[in-house]
Coordinates of C-alpha atoms in Angstrom, one line a residue:
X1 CA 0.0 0.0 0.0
X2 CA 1.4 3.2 -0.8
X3 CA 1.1 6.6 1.2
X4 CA 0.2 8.0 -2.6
X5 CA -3.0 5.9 -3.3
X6 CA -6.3 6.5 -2.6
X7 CA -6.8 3.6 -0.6
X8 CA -4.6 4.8 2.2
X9 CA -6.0 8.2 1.6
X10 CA -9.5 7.5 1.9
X11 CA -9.9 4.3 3.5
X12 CA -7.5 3.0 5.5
X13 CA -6.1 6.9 7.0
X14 CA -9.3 7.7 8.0
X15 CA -10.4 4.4 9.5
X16 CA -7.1 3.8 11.7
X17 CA -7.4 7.4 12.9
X18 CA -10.7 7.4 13.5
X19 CA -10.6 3.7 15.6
X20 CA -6.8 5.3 17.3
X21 CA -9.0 8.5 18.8
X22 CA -12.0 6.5 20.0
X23 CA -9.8 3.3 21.8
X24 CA -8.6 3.6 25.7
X25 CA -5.3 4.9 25.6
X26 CA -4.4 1.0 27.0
X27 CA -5.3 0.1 23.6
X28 CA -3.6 2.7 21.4
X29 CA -0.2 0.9 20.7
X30 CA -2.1 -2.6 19.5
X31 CA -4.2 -0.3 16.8
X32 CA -1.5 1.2 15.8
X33 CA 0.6 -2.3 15.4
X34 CA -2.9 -4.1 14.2
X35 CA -2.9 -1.1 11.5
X36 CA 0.7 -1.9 10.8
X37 CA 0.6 -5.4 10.2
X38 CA -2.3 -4.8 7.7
X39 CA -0.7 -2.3 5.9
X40 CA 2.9 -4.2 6.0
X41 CA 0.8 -7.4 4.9
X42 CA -1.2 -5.6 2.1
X43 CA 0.6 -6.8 -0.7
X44 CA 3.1 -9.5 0.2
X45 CA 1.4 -11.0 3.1
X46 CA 3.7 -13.9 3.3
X47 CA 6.5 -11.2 4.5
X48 CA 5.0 -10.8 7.4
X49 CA 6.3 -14.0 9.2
X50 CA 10.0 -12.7 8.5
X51 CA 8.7 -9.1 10.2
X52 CA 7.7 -11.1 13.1
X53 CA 10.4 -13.1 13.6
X54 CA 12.9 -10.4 13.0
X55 CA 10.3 -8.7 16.0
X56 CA 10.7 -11.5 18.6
X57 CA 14.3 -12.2 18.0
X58 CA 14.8 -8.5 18.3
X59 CA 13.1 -8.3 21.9
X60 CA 14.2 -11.4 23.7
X61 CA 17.6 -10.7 22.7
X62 CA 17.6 -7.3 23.5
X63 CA 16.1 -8.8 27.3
X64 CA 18.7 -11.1 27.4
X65 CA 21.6 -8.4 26.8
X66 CA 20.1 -6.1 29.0
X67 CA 20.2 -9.2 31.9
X68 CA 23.7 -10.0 31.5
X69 CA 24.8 -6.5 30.5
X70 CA 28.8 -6.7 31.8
X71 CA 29.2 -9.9 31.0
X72 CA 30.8 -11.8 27.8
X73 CA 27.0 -13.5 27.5
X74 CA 25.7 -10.1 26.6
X75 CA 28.5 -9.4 23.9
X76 CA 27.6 -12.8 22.6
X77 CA 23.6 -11.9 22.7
X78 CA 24.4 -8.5 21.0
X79 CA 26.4 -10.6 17.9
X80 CA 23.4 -13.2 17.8
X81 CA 20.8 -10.3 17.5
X82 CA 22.6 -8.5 14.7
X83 CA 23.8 -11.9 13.3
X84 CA 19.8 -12.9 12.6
X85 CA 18.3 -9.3 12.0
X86 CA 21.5 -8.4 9.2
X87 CA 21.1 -12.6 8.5
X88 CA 17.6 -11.9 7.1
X89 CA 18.4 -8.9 5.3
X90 CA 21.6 -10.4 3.8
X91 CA 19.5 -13.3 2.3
X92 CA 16.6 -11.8 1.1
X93 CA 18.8 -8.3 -0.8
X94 CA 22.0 -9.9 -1.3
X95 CA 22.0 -13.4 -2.1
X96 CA 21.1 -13.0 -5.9
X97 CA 23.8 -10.0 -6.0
X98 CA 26.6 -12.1 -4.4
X99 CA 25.1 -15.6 -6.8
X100 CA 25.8 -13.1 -9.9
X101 CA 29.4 -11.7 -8.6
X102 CA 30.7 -15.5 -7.9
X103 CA 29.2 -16.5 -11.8
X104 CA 31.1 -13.6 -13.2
X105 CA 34.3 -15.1 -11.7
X106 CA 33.5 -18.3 -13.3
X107 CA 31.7 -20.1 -11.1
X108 CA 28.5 -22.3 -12.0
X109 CA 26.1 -21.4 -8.9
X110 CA 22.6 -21.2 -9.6
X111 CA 20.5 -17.9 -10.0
X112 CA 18.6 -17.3 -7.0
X113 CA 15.4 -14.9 -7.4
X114 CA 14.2 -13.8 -4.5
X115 CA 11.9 -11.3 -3.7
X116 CA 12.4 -8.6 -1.2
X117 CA 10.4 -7.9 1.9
X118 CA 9.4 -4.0 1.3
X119 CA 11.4 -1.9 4.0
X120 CA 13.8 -4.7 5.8
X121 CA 16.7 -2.4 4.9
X122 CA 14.8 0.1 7.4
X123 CA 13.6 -2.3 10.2
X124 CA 16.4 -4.2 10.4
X125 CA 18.5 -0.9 11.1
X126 CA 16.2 -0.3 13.5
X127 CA 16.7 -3.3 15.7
X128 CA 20.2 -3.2 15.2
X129 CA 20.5 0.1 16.0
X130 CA 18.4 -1.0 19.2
X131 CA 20.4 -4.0 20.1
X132 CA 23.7 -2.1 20.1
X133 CA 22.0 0.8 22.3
X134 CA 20.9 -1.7 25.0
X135 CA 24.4 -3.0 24.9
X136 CA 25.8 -0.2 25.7
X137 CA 23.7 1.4 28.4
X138 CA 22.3 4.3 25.5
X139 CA 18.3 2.8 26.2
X140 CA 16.4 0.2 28.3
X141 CA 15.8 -2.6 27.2
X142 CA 11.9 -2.8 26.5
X143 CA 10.0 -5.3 28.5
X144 CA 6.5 -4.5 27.1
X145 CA 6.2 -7.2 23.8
X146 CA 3.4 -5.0 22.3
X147 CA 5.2 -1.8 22.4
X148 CA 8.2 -3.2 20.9
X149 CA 6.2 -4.8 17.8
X150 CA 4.5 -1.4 17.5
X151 CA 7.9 0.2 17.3
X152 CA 9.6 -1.9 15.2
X153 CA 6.4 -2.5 13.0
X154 CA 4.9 1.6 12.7
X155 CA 3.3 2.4 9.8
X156 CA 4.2 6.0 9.1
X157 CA 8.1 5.4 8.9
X158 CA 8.3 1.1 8.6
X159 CA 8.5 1.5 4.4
X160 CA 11.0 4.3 4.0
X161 CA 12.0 5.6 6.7
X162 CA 13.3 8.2 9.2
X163 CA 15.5 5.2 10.9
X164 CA 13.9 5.6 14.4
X165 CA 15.6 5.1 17.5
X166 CA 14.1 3.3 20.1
X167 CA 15.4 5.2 22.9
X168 CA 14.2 8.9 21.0
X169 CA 10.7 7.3 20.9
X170 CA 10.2 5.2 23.9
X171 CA 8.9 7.6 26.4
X172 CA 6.5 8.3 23.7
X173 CA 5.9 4.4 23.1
X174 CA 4.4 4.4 26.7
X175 CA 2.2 7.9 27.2
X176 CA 1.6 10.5 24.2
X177 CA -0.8 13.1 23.9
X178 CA -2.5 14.2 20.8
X179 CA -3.6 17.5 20.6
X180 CA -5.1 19.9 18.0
X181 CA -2.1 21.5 17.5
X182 CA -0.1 18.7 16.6
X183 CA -3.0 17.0 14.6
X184 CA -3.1 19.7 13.1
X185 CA 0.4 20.2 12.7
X186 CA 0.6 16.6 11.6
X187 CA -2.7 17.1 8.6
X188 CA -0.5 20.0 6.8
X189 CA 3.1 18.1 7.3
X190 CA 1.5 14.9 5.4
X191 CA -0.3 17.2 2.7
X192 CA 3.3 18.8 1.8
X193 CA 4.9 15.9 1.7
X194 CA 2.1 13.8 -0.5
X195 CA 2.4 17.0 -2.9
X196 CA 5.6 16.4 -2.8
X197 CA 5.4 13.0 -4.0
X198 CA 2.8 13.0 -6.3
X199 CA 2.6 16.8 -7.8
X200 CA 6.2 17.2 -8.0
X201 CA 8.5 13.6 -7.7
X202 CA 6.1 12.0 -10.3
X203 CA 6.1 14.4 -12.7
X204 CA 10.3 14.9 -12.5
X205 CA 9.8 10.5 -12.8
X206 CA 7.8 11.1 -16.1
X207 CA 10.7 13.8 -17.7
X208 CA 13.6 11.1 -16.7
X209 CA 11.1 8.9 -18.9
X210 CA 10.6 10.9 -22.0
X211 CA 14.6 11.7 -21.6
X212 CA 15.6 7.9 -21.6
X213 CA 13.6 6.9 -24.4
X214 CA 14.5 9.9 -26.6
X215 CA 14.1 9.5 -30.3
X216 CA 17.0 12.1 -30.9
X217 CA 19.2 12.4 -27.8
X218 CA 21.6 15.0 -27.3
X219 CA 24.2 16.6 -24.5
X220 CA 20.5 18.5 -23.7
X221 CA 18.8 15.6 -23.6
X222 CA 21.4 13.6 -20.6
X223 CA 21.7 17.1 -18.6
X224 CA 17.9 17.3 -18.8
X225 CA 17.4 12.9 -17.8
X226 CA 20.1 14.2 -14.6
X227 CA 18.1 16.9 -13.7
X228 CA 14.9 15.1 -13.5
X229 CA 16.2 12.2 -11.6
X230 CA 18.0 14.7 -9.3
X231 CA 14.8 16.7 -8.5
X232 CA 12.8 13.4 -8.2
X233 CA 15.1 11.8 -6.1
X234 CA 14.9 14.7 -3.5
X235 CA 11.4 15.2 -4.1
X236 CA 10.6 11.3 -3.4
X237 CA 12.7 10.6 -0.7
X238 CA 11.9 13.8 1.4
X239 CA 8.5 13.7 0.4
X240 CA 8.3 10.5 1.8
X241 CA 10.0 11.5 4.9
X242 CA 7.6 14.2 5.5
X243 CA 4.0 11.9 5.0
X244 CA 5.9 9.9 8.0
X245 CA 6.7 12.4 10.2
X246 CA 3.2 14.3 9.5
X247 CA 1.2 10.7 10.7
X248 CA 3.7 10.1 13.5
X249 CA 2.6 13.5 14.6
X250 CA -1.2 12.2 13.9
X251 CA -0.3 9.3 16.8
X252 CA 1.4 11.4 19.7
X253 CA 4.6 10.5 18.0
X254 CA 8.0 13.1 17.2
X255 CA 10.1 11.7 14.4
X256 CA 13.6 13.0 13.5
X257 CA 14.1 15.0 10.6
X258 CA 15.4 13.4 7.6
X259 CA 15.8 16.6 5.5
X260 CA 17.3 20.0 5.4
X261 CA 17.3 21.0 1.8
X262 CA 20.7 19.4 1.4
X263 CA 20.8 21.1 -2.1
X264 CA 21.7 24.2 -0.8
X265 CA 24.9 22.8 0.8
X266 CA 28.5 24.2 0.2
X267 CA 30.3 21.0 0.4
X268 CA 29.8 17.4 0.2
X269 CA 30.3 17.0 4.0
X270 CA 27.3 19.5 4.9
X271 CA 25.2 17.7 1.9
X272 CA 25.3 14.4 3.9
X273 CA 24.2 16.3 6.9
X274 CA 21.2 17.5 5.4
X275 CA 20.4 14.4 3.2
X276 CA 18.9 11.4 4.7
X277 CA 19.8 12.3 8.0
X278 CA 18.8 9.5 9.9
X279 CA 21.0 7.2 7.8
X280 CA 24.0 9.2 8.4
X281 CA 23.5 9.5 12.2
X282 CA 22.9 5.7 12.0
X283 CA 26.4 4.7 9.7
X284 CA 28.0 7.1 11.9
X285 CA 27.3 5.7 15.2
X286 CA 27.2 2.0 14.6
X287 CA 29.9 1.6 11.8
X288 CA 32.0 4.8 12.0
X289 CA 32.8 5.5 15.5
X290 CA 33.1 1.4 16.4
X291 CA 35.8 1.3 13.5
X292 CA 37.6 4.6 15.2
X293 CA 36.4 7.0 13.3
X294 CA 38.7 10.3 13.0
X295 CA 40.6 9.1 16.1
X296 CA 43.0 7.4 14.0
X297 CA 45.9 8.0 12.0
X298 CA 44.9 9.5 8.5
X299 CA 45.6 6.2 6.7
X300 CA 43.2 4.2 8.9
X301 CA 40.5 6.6 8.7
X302 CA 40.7 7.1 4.9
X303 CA 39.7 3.3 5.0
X304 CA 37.1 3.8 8.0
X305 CA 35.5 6.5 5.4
X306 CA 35.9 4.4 2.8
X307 CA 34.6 1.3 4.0
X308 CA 31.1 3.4 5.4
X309 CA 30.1 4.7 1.9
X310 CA 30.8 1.6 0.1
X311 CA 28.4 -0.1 3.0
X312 CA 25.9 3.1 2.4
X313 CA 25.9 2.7 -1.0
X314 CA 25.5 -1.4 -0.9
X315 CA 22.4 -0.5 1.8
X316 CA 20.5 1.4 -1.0
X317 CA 21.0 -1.3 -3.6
X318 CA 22.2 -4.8 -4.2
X319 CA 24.5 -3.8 -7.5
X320 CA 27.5 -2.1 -8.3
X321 CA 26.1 1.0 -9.1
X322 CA 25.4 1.8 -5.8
X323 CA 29.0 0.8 -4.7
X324 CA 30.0 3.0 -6.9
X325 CA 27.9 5.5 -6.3
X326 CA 28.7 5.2 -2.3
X327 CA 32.8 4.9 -3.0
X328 CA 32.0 8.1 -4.9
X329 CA 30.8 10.5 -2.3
X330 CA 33.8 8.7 0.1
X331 CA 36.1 9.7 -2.6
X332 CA 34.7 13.0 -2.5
X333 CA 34.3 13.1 1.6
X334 CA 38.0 12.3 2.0
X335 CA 38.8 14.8 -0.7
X336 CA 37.3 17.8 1.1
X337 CA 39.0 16.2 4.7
X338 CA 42.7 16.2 3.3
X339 CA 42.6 18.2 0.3
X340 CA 40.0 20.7 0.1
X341 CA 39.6 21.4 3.8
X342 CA 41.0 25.4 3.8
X343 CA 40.2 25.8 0.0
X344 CA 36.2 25.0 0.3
X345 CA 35.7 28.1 2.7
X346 CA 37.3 30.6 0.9
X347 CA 35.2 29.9 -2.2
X348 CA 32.5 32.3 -3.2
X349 CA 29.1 31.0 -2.5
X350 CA 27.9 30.7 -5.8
X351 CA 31.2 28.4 -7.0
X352 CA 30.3 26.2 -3.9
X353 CA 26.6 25.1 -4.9
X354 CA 27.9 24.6 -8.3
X355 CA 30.9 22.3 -6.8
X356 CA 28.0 20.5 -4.8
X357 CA 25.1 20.4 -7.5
X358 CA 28.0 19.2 -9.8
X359 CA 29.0 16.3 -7.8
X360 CA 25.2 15.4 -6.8
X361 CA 24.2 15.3 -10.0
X362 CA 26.8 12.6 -11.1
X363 CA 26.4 10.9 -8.3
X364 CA 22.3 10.3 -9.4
X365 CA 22.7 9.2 -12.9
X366 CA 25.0 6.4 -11.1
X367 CA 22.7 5.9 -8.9
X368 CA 19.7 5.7 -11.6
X369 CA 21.7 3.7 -13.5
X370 CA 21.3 0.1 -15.0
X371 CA 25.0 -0.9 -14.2
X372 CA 28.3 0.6 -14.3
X373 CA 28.2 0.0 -18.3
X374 CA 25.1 2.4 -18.3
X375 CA 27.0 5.1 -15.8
X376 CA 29.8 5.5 -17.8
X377 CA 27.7 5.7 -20.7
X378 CA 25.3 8.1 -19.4
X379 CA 28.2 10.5 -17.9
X380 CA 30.2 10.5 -21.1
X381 CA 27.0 11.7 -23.0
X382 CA 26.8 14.5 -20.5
X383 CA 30.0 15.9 -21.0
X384 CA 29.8 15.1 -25.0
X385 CA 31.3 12.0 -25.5
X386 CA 29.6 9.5 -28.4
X387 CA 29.4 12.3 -31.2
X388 CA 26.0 13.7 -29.8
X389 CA 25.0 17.1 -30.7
X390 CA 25.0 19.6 -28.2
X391 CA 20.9 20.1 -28.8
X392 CA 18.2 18.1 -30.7
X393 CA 14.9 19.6 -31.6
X394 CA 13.2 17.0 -29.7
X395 CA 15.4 18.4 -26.5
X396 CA 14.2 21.8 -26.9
X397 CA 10.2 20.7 -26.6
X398 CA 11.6 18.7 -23.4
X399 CA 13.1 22.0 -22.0
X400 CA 9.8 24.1 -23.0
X401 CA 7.5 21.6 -22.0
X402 CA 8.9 21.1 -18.5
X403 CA 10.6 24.5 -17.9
X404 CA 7.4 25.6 -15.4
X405 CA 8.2 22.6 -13.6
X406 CA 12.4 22.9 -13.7
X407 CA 12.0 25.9 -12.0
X408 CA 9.1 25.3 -9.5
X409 CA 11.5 22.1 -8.4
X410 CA 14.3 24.5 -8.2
X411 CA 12.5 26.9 -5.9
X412 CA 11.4 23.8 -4.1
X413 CA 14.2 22.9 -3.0
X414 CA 15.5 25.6 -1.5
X415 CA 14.1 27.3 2.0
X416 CA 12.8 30.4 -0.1
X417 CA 9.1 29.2 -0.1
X418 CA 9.2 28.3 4.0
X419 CA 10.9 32.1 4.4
X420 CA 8.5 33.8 2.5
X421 CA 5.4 31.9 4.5
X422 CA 6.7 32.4 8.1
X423 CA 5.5 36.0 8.7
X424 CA 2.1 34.8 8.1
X425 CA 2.2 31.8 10.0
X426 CA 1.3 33.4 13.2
X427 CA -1.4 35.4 12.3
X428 CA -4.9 34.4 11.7
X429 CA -5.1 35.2 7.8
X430 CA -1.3 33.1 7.5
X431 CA -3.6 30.0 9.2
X432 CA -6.3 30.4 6.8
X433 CA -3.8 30.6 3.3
X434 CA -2.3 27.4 4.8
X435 CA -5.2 26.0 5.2
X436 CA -6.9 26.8 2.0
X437 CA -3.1 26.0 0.3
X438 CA -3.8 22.1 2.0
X439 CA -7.0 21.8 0.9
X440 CA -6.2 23.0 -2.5
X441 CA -2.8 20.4 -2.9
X442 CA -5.1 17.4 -1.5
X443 CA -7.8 18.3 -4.4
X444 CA -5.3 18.5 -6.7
X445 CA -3.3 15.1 -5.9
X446 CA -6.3 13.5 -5.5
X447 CA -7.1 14.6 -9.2
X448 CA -4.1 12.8 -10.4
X449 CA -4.1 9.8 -8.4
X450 CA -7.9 9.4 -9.7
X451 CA -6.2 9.8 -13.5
X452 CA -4.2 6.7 -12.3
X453 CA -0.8 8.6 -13.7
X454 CA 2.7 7.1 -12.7
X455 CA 3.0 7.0 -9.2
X456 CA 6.0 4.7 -7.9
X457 CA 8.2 5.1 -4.6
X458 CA 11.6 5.0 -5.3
X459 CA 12.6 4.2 -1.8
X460 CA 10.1 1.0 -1.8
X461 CA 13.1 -1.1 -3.1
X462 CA 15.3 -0.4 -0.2

């Protein structure tokens, strides 16, 4: 089930809300991981028995470490836990990748096809994250089985994320409060981010399309197909982000950001601040700092930096494209740490987005890629290589069709539309626009989604 569909919109939203407000609040957390399971369960139902398994393991281990905390037994619980929650996600996302490398060095192994529980990249970080916490003293372990399956299990961030902590939400996990504020709070954060999604993302999914498929590609054509793909990316994933944080909101519940338009960054180090910022935090605290981090000498931390991005990359995607696309921005991180460090500063502003953008760009059309093959081919296109022209006519009607949108995008993601509406916010004519701004984006992605246009989540495959 997607957060784009009208079925979530105007069936099973509005039916879990509706049952959430009118149960005790004993009851709360077993709608809310009833409502999960269903919505986990909509279209792979079978999945389910790996959720719950990764579920149970995930609690009595994290009992059992949290017993013999200070003891070898709870070292060896915390390497069991991770051992079965990484076990699944290794088999289910990497076994086909790993079959296909082992054939390409001339073994005989057989394919494997195996299809892939939506969001075990996300949940499995989760209880991970939460075993390794327990471990070391950073949160209780939980002793309440229902609130852990409702946390591990949540509907508004289980698909796509923000990676949730356990010990940011589990005061929340056992009393929350829903007021009108942050309902309402919760209502406009969802509405943005499902405009987001559908009004913008989609459409940016639709130009990548037309670009791929050109009749009469030119240099236009690939710097127009890495535009679109860099917009929809952004617009997607925080999109996405923000529908989750808007319901969590809707349930009592404060999820981290996971976006701080990272486009407007001035170096590749203050771009993975901004972008997907629960992953960072996550790779940073549970790869990063165990490997020793910057408290190394510089050779061992080039490979501590090196080895986190190839393992970021391989987390969004079981291929080499990925890798690549990962060992790219490490390239790039250690760059700026050892090369670029007094240099990036002193630039001009202007110089410093383009330096970012640049880079960003690239790193997409890897990441959008079919293969390496397809990279390589898609970059050298960019920058004129295969005897393209510099423009096609069919290019130009691209540019014209879409340049409303281009720019909208643009603006988008940039802070210039949240500046220019935070004077009104307070006031009582501010709370009116917004509201008539909401009901006028719902309408309008309603309208689409009715028209049954191209409406995919990139982050699904994760």
């Amino acid at each position: 089930m997607l957060f784009s569909s009208l079925t979530f919109l105007y069936r099973f939203l509005p039916a879990v809300v509706i049952l959430y407000a009118a149960v005790p609040k004993k009851f709360k957390n077993a709608v809310l991981l009833i409502a999960s399971l269903i919505f986990y369960g909509w279209g792979e139902p079978r999945f389910l028995i790996v959720m719950l398994i990764s579920i149970a393991c995930g609690f009595v281990f994290g009992l059992l470490i949290d017993r013999t905390r200070g003891t070898p037994r709870s070292r060896l619980f915390l390497i069991l836990s991770v051992t079965v929650s990484l076990g699944f996600l290794v088999y289910f996302k990497y076994a086909g990748f790993f079959v296909r490398t082992l054939n390409a060095l001339g073994l005989g192994l057989p394919l494997v096809n195996i299809a892939l529980p939506i969001g075990i990249s996300f949940y499995t970080f989760q209880l991970v994250g939460y075993a390794a916490d327990v471990y070391n003293g950073r949160a209780e372990a939980c002793r309440n089985p229902l609130d852990f399956a409702a946390y591990t299990a949540l509907f508004p961030q289980l698909i796509a994320g923000p990676i949730v902590r356990y010990r940011d939400i589990a005061g929340e996990l056992k009393s929350r409060v829903v007021t009108p504020a942050l309902a309402a709070e919760g209502t406009g954060r969802f509405i943005t981010g499902l405009g987001k999604k559908v009004l913008l993302a989609n459409a940016f999914g639709e130009l990548a399309g037309v670009c791929r498929g050109a009749a009469d590609p030119s240099v236009l054509t690939y710097w127009l197909y890495a535009g679109a793909v860099t917009l929809q990316t952004y617009f997607d994933f925080s999109g996405y982000s923000d529908m989750a944080i808007g319901l969590g909101r809707l349930f009592g519940f404060h999820f981290p950001e996971n976006f701080d338009y990272p486009y407007t960054a001035r170096s590749i180090t203050e771009f993975w601040r901004r972008w997907h910022i629960t992953l960072g935090r996550w790779f940073r605290d549970y790869v990063y700092i165990p490997l020793g981090g910057s408290r190394v000498k510089a050779g061992r931390h080039i490979v501590n930096i090196l080895v986190v991005w190839m393992l970021t990359g391989f987390w969004h995607g079981a291929d080499w494209q990925f890798i690549l696309w990962g060992l790219f921005y490490g390239l790039l991180l250690i760059l700026e740490k050892y090369g670029l460090r007094s240099l990036l500063p002193k630039l001009p502003a202007a110089a410093a987005h383009l330096y970012v953008m640049a880079a960003v760009i690239i790193g997409f059309v890897i990441f959008h890629s079919a293969g390496p093959a397809e990279a390589a081919a898609d970059l050298g296109a960019m920058f004129g290589a295969g005897g393209l022209p510099l423009i096609s006519a069919e290019a130009l009607y691209y540019l014209r069709s879409y340049a409303v949108l281009l720019v909208i995008g643009i603006i988008g993601a940039t802070p210039f539309v949240r500046k220019v509406s935070t004077p009104l916010s307070g006031s009582r004519a501010g709370g009116f626009l917004r509201c008539l701004w909401q009901a006028a984006v719902l309408l309008l992605v309603t309208a689409y989604l009715v028209d049954g246009s191209f409406n995919p989540f990139l982050y699904f495959r994760f």
